[in-house]
mmCIF file of C-alpha atoms in Angstrom:
data_model
loop_
_atom_site.group_PDB
_atom_site.id
_atom_site.type_symbol
_atom_site.label_atom_id
_atom_site.label_comp_id
_atom_site.label_asym_id
_atom_site.label_seq_id
_atom_site.Cartn_x
_atom_site.Cartn_y
_atom_site.Cartn_z
ATOM 1 C CA SER A 1 -5.243 19.694 -21.351
ATOM 2 C CA VAL A 2 -5.897 16.074 -22.290
ATOM 3 C CA ASP A 3 -9.028 14.218 -23.371
ATOM 4 C CA GLY A 4 -9.002 11.981 -20.302
ATOM 5 C CA ALA A 5 -6.994 11.095 -17.213
ATOM 6 C CA THR A 6 -6.842 8.197 -14.784
ATOM 7 C CA ALA A 7 -6.141 8.472 -11.061
ATOM 8 C CA CYS A 8 -5.369 5.714 -8.576
ATOM 9 C CA THR A 9 -7.548 7.202 -5.803
ATOM 10 C CA SER A 10 -10.709 9.267 -5.546
ATOM 11 C CA ASP A 11 -8.762 12.051 -3.776
ATOM 12 C CA LEU A 12 -6.335 12.293 -6.681
ATOM 13 C CA ALA A 13 -9.254 12.331 -9.114
ATOM 14 C CA THR A 14 -10.784 15.212 -7.168
ATOM 15 C CA TYR A 15 -7.494 17.100 -7.399
ATOM 16 C CA TYR A 16 -7.431 16.586 -11.164
ATOM 17 C CA ARG A 17 -10.955 17.973 -11.449
ATOM 18 C CA ASP A 18 -10.881 20.830 -8.947
ATOM 19 C CA VAL A 19 -7.305 22.059 -9.274
ATOM 20 C CA LEU A 20 -6.232 21.066 -12.772
ATOM 21 C CA GLY A 21 -9.634 21.514 -14.383
ATOM 22 C CA GLN A 22 -9.601 18.066 -15.957
ATOM 23 C CA LYS A 23 -13.154 17.123 -16.906
ATOM 24 C CA ASN A 24 -12.896 13.449 -17.834
ATOM 25 C CA VAL A 25 -11.341 11.536 -14.945
ATOM 26 C CA HIS A 26 -11.630 7.854 -14.102
ATOM 27 C CA VAL A 27 -10.494 6.265 -10.845
ATOM 28 C CA TYR A 28 -8.481 3.191 -11.792
ATOM 29 C CA TYR A 29 -7.253 1.678 -8.542
ATOM 30 C CA ASN A 30 -3.856 0.021 -8.367
ATOM 31 C CA THR A 31 -4.469 -3.562 -9.381
ATOM 32 C CA ILE A 32 -2.944 -6.808 -8.185
ATOM 33 C CA VAL A 33 -2.258 -9.592 -10.678
ATOM 34 C CA PRO A 34 -1.723 -12.626 -8.406
ATOM 35 C CA GLU A 35 0.242 -14.531 -11.050
ATOM 36 C CA ASP A 36 2.899 -11.806 -11.007
ATOM 37 C CA TYR A 37 3.731 -12.698 -7.405
ATOM 38 C CA GLN A 38 3.638 -16.481 -7.624
ATOM 39 C CA PHE A 39 7.028 -18.153 -7.726
ATOM 40 C CA ASN A 40 7.859 -21.814 -7.336
ATOM 41 C CA ILE A 41 10.211 -21.072 -4.478
ATOM 42 C CA LYS A 42 9.963 -22.117 -0.849
ATOM 43 C CA THR A 43 11.670 -19.918 1.710
ATOM 44 C CA VAL A 44 13.223 -20.975 4.986
ATOM 45 C CA ARG A 45 13.101 -18.582 7.924
ATOM 46 C CA THR A 46 16.505 -18.156 9.519
ATOM 47 C CA ASP A 47 15.192 -16.190 12.498
ATOM 48 C CA SER A 48 14.275 -17.959 15.718
ATOM 49 C CA PRO A 49 10.745 -19.444 15.721
ATOM 50 C CA ASP A 50 9.336 -16.702 17.966
ATOM 51 C CA THR A 51 10.687 -13.809 15.865
ATOM 52 C CA VAL A 52 8.064 -11.409 14.537
ATOM 53 C CA ARG A 53 9.185 -9.733 11.311
ATOM 54 C CA ILE A 54 7.940 -6.177 10.780
ATOM 55 C CA LEU A 55 8.277 -4.472 7.395
ATOM 56 C CA TRP A 56 8.262 -0.941 6.080
ATOM 57 C CA GLN A 57 9.162 -0.092 2.506
ATOM 58 C CA GLY A 58 9.270 3.283 0.820
ATOM 59 C CA GLY A 59 11.250 6.342 -0.164
ATOM 60 C CA GLN A 60 12.102 9.952 0.621
ATOM 61 C CA SER A 61 8.532 11.260 0.659
ATOM 62 C CA HIS A 62 7.837 9.222 3.818
ATOM 63 C CA LEU A 63 10.384 10.969 6.049
ATOM 64 C CA ILE A 64 7.684 13.234 7.452
ATOM 65 C CA ASP A 65 5.490 10.218 8.232
ATOM 66 C CA TRP A 66 8.156 8.586 10.404
ATOM 67 C CA LEU A 67 9.367 11.642 12.332
ATOM 68 C CA PRO A 68 6.550 11.515 14.925
ATOM 69 C CA LEU A 69 7.068 7.770 15.470
ATOM 70 C CA LYS A 70 10.726 7.665 16.550
ATOM 71 C CA ASP A 71 10.011 7.293 20.261
ATOM 72 C CA ALA A 72 7.170 4.857 19.568
ATOM 73 C CA VAL A 73 9.482 2.593 17.574
ATOM 74 C CA ALA A 74 12.103 2.737 20.336
ATOM 75 C CA THR A 75 9.471 1.750 22.893
ATOM 76 C CA VAL A 76 8.223 -1.240 20.912
ATOM 77 C CA ALA A 77 11.700 -2.454 19.906
ATOM 78 C CA LYS A 78 12.824 -2.407 23.537
ATOM 79 C CA LYS A 79 9.630 -4.033 24.807
ATOM 80 C CA TYR A 80 9.811 -6.869 22.253
ATOM 81 C CA PRO A 81 13.381 -8.082 21.646
ATOM 82 C CA ASN A 82 11.899 -10.881 19.510
ATOM 83 C CA THR A 83 10.981 -8.383 16.766
ATOM 84 C CA LYS A 84 12.987 -7.951 13.561
ATOM 85 C CA TRP A 85 12.468 -4.580 11.851
ATOM 86 C CA VAL A 86 12.939 -4.851 8.095
ATOM 87 C CA PHE A 87 13.305 -1.578 6.190
ATOM 88 C CA MET A 88 13.303 -1.803 2.403
ATOM 89 C CA GLY A 89 14.196 1.052 0.053
ATOM 90 C CA LEU A 90 15.185 4.137 2.022
ATOM 91 C CA GLU A 91 17.245 3.848 5.191
ATOM 92 C CA LEU A 92 16.031 6.098 8.003
ATOM 93 C CA PRO A 93 18.966 6.670 10.409
ATOM 94 C CA PHE A 94 16.823 8.419 13.005
ATOM 95 C CA ILE A 95 14.687 5.253 13.182
ATOM 96 C CA SER A 96 17.382 2.590 12.782
ATOM 97 C CA ASP A 97 19.408 4.297 15.530
ATOM 98 C CA VAL A 98 16.728 3.487 18.119
ATOM 99 C CA ILE A 99 16.484 -0.175 17.104
ATOM 100 C CA PRO A 100 19.101 -2.577 18.494
ATOM 101 C CA PRO A 101 21.352 -3.743 15.625
ATOM 102 C CA ALA A 102 20.396 -7.389 16.149
ATOM 103 C CA GLN A 103 16.765 -6.455 15.559
ATOM 104 C CA TYR A 104 17.345 -4.406 12.407
ATOM 105 C CA GLU A 105 17.565 -5.509 8.776
ATOM 106 C CA PHE A 106 17.983 -3.172 5.802
ATOM 107 C CA ILE A 107 17.292 -4.064 2.180
ATOM 108 C CA ASP A 108 18.401 -1.585 -0.453
ATOM 109 C CA TRP A 109 16.382 -0.565 -3.495
ATOM 110 C CA THR A 110 15.657 -3.494 -5.794
ATOM 111 C CA HIS A 111 15.316 -3.336 -9.562
ATOM 112 C CA TYR A 112 11.638 -3.542 -10.519
ATOM 113 C CA ASP A 113 12.180 -6.767 -12.474
ATOM 114 C CA ALA A 114 13.194 -8.435 -9.198
ATOM 115 C CA TYR A 115 11.004 -6.469 -6.804
ATOM 116 C CA LYS A 116 7.929 -8.695 -6.736
ATOM 117 C CA MET A 117 9.939 -11.825 -6.085
ATOM 118 C CA ARG A 118 11.972 -10.158 -3.354
ATOM 119 C CA ARG A 119 8.863 -8.701 -1.728
ATOM 120 C CA THR A 120 7.199 -12.103 -1.486
ATOM 121 C CA LEU A 121 10.291 -13.782 -0.046
ATOM 122 C CA LEU A 122 10.720 -11.527 2.987
ATOM 123 C CA ASN A 123 8.635 -13.700 5.355
ATOM 124 C CA ILE A 124 6.897 -10.707 6.908
ATOM 125 C CA ASP A 125 4.369 -10.933 9.739
ATOM 126 C CA ILE A 126 3.385 -7.263 10.118
ATOM 127 C CA ASN A 127 3.253 -4.630 7.376
ATOM 128 C CA LEU A 128 3.611 -0.986 8.496
ATOM 129 C CA CYS A 129 2.046 1.898 6.555
ATOM 130 C CA PRO A 130 2.490 5.229 8.392
ATOM 131 C CA LEU A 131 1.049 8.126 6.380
ATOM 132 C CA LEU A 132 0.371 11.570 7.812
ATOM 133 C CA ASP A 133 -2.902 13.177 6.823
ATOM 134 C CA ASN A 134 -2.010 15.888 4.310
ATOM 135 C CA ALA A 135 -3.028 16.808 0.759
ATOM 136 C CA PHE A 136 -0.059 15.047 -0.842
ATOM 137 C CA ASN A 137 -0.493 11.789 1.075
ATOM 138 C CA ARG A 138 -4.230 11.695 0.483
ATOM 139 C CA CYS A 139 -3.467 11.330 -3.221
ATOM 140 C CA LYS A 140 -1.344 8.211 -2.713
ATOM 141 C CA SER A 141 -2.638 4.681 -3.156
ATOM 142 C CA ALA A 142 -2.883 1.719 -0.778
ATOM 143 C CA ILE A 143 -0.657 -0.491 -2.943
ATOM 144 C CA LYS A 144 1.531 -1.406 0.064
ATOM 145 C CA TRP A 145 -1.546 -2.894 1.713
ATOM 146 C CA TYR A 146 -2.608 -4.755 -1.433
ATOM 147 C CA GLU A 147 0.839 -6.281 -1.913
ATOM 148 C CA SER A 148 1.000 -7.441 1.702
ATOM 149 C CA VAL A 149 -1.555 -10.192 1.064
ATOM 150 C CA VAL A 150 -0.316 -11.773 -2.167
ATOM 151 C CA THR A 151 1.351 -14.821 -0.577
ATOM 152 C CA ASP A 152 -0.180 -17.910 0.995
ATOM 153 C CA GLN A 153 0.517 -16.304 4.375
ATOM 154 C CA PRO A 154 -0.964 -12.802 4.051
ATOM 155 C CA GLU A 155 0.459 -10.204 6.393
ATOM 156 C CA ALA A 156 -1.394 -8.091 8.938
ATOM 157 C CA THR A 157 -1.196 -4.371 8.232
ATOM 158 C CA LEU A 158 -0.950 -1.522 10.729
ATOM 159 C CA ALA A 159 -1.635 1.703 8.845
ATOM 160 C CA GLN A 160 -2.277 5.322 9.688
ATOM 161 C CA ASP A 161 -5.940 6.293 9.596
ATOM 162 C CA SER A 162 -5.530 8.644 6.653
ATOM 163 C CA GLY A 163 -5.821 8.922 2.895
ATOM 164 C CA PRO A 164 -5.905 5.618 0.991
ATOM 165 C CA TYR A 165 -5.711 3.484 4.128
ATOM 166 C CA LYS A 166 -9.229 4.462 5.084
ATOM 167 C CA GLU A 167 -10.105 1.514 2.826
ATOM 168 C CA ILE A 168 -8.995 -0.655 5.733
ATOM 169 C CA LYS A 169 -11.731 -1.553 8.186
ATOM 170 C CA ASP A 170 -10.111 -1.237 11.595
ATOM 171 C CA GLY A 171 -10.127 -4.524 13.469
ATOM 172 C CA GLU A 172 -11.372 -6.479 10.460
ATOM 173 C CA THR A 173 -9.025 -6.103 7.480
ATOM 174 C CA GLY A 174 -6.193 -4.418 9.372
ATOM 175 C CA LEU A 175 -5.499 -2.053 12.248
ATOM 176 C CA LEU A 176 -5.474 1.755 12.036
ATOM 177 C CA PHE A 177 -3.681 4.221 14.301
ATOM 178 C CA ARG A 178 -3.967 7.988 14.714
ATOM 179 C CA THR A 179 -1.321 8.834 17.334
ATOM 180 C CA PRO A 180 2.118 7.493 18.316
ATOM 181 C CA GLU A 181 0.541 6.112 21.487
ATOM 182 C CA GLU A 182 -2.002 4.189 19.438
ATOM 183 C CA PHE A 183 0.815 2.976 17.177
ATOM 184 C CA VAL A 184 2.518 1.416 20.224
ATOM 185 C CA GLN A 185 -0.732 -0.066 21.505
ATOM 186 C CA LYS A 186 -1.848 -1.666 18.250
ATOM 187 C CA LEU A 187 1.582 -2.815 17.123
ATOM 188 C CA SER A 188 2.041 -4.458 20.526
ATOM 189 C CA ALA A 189 -1.262 -6.288 20.075
ATOM 190 C CA LEU A 190 -0.137 -7.603 16.694
ATOM 191 C CA ILE A 191 3.241 -8.729 18.014
ATOM 192 C CA GLU A 192 1.672 -10.597 20.911
ATOM 193 C CA ASP A 193 -1.243 -12.207 19.060
ATOM 194 C CA ALA A 194 -0.407 -14.454 16.099
ATOM 195 C CA ALA A 195 -4.055 -15.436 15.704
ATOM 196 C CA LEU A 196 -5.003 -11.760 15.331
ATOM 197 C CA ARG A 197 -2.349 -11.313 12.650
ATOM 198 C CA GLN A 198 -3.595 -14.328 10.746
ATOM 199 C CA ARG A 199 -7.241 -13.249 10.919
ATOM 200 C CA LEU A 200 -6.519 -9.723 9.717
ATOM 201 C CA GLY A 201 -4.300 -11.044 6.924
ATOM 202 C CA ARG A 202 -6.936 -13.476 5.700
ATOM 203 C CA ASN A 203 -9.669 -10.835 5.775
ATOM 204 C CA ALA A 204 -7.474 -8.329 3.974
ATOM 205 C CA LYS A 205 -6.658 -10.838 1.249
ATOM 206 C CA GLU A 206 -10.341 -11.581 0.754
ATOM 207 C CA TRP A 207 -11.080 -7.844 0.388
ATOM 208 C CA VAL A 208 -8.238 -7.277 -2.084
ATOM 209 C CA TRP A 209 -9.206 -10.355 -4.090
ATOM 210 C CA ASN A 210 -12.808 -9.085 -4.259
ATOM 211 C CA ASN A 211 -11.947 -5.492 -5.159
ATOM 212 C CA ARG A 212 -8.454 -5.005 -6.626
ATOM 213 C CA LEU A 213 -7.930 -7.818 -9.121
ATOM 214 C CA PRO A 214 -8.101 -7.088 -12.880
ATOM 215 C CA GLN A 215 -11.582 -8.520 -13.280
ATOM 216 C CA HIS A 216 -12.833 -5.884 -10.836
ATOM 217 C CA THR A 217 -10.851 -2.834 -11.925
ATOM 218 C CA THR A 218 -10.346 -3.109 -15.674
ATOM 219 C CA PRO A 219 -13.954 -3.243 -16.988
ATOM 220 C CA GLY A 220 -14.546 0.328 -15.832
ATOM 221 C CA LEU A 221 -11.264 1.401 -17.419
ATOM 222 C CA VAL A 222 -12.269 -0.161 -20.741
ATOM 223 C CA ASP A 223 -15.619 1.627 -20.595
ATOM 224 C CA PHE A 224 -13.821 4.909 -19.873
ATOM 225 C CA PHE A 225 -11.526 4.484 -22.886
ATOM 226 C CA ASN A 226 -14.465 3.604 -25.131
ATOM 227 C CA GLU A 227 -16.341 6.717 -23.994
ATOM 228 C CA LEU A 228 -13.297 8.860 -24.768
ATOM 229 C CA LYS A 229 -13.036 7.306 -28.221
ATOM 230 C CA GLU A 230 -16.694 8.070 -28.890
ATOM 231 C CA GLN A 231 -16.246 11.663 -27.742
ATOM 232 C CA GLN A 232 -13.179 12.051 -29.930
ATOM 233 C CA ALA A 233 -14.979 10.573 -32.929
ATOM 234 C CA ALA A 234 -17.871 12.981 -32.428
ATOM 235 C CA LYS A 235 -15.447 15.921 -32.446
ATOM 236 C CA LEU A 236 -13.874 14.748 -35.707
ATOM 237 C CA THR A 237 -17.163 14.089 -37.493
ATOM 238 C CA PRO A 238 -17.697 16.993 -39.909
ATOM 239 C CA LYS A 239 -20.880 18.957 -39.477
ATOM 240 C CA ILE A 240 -22.426 19.881 -42.830
ATOM 241 C CA ILE A 241 -25.040 22.553 -43.180
ATOM 242 C CA VAL A 242 -27.039 22.389 -46.385
ATOM 243 C CA GLY A 243 -28.557 25.701 -47.329
ATOM 244 C CA GLY A 244 -30.846 26.692 -50.145
ATOM 245 C CA THR A 245 -33.375 29.226 -51.377
ATOM 246 C CA SER A 246 -37.057 28.970 -51.601
#
């Protein structure tokens, strides 16, 4: 056991307490440092002006999240030939196979030192965050949502109504879906309505800036560390019993 532990979500903190028996747990949410994403670089979009760029990024653990959405992706890609589907990290052949090659763009894993720059230079309009509701996924964080709003043109997020993405207020700071049919419906709305994308992106950025910047997340972490230090000091302080006779 350890003296204290931090978790990036309340669900993960609950797991630490209930399953691992960890007593001292602090929820320290993933934090955005805006300066880390600010680069003096202007990008030029090479797609046609009406192209809507849709991003997903992630790894192997998300295979199960995408399996139910194969037909939904095929439907949307066919319905909107002006969409460009950008997949970053893991390539999903069963998804890329249903997207016309001209509408598909793959970006391999990027070294972390270059990741933040590359992420901000992708010119994305819609950020996808599918996440099935299960115990493992409920312990993940909403970092993909936070990072989608770091630029001057914050992206609109379509996320699954599960786990960390319940932080999103549907219709206000993003859109949430529960079924493949709802995925098609809400993604279609985002593709068709640039004003909706812009409104959701702006609102999401305001929420992240008010809740997930260092000035909001680190004071509690400092307090947690100080409490642990006090507890540790109390354990190390020798207890002396003075006895005598009368």
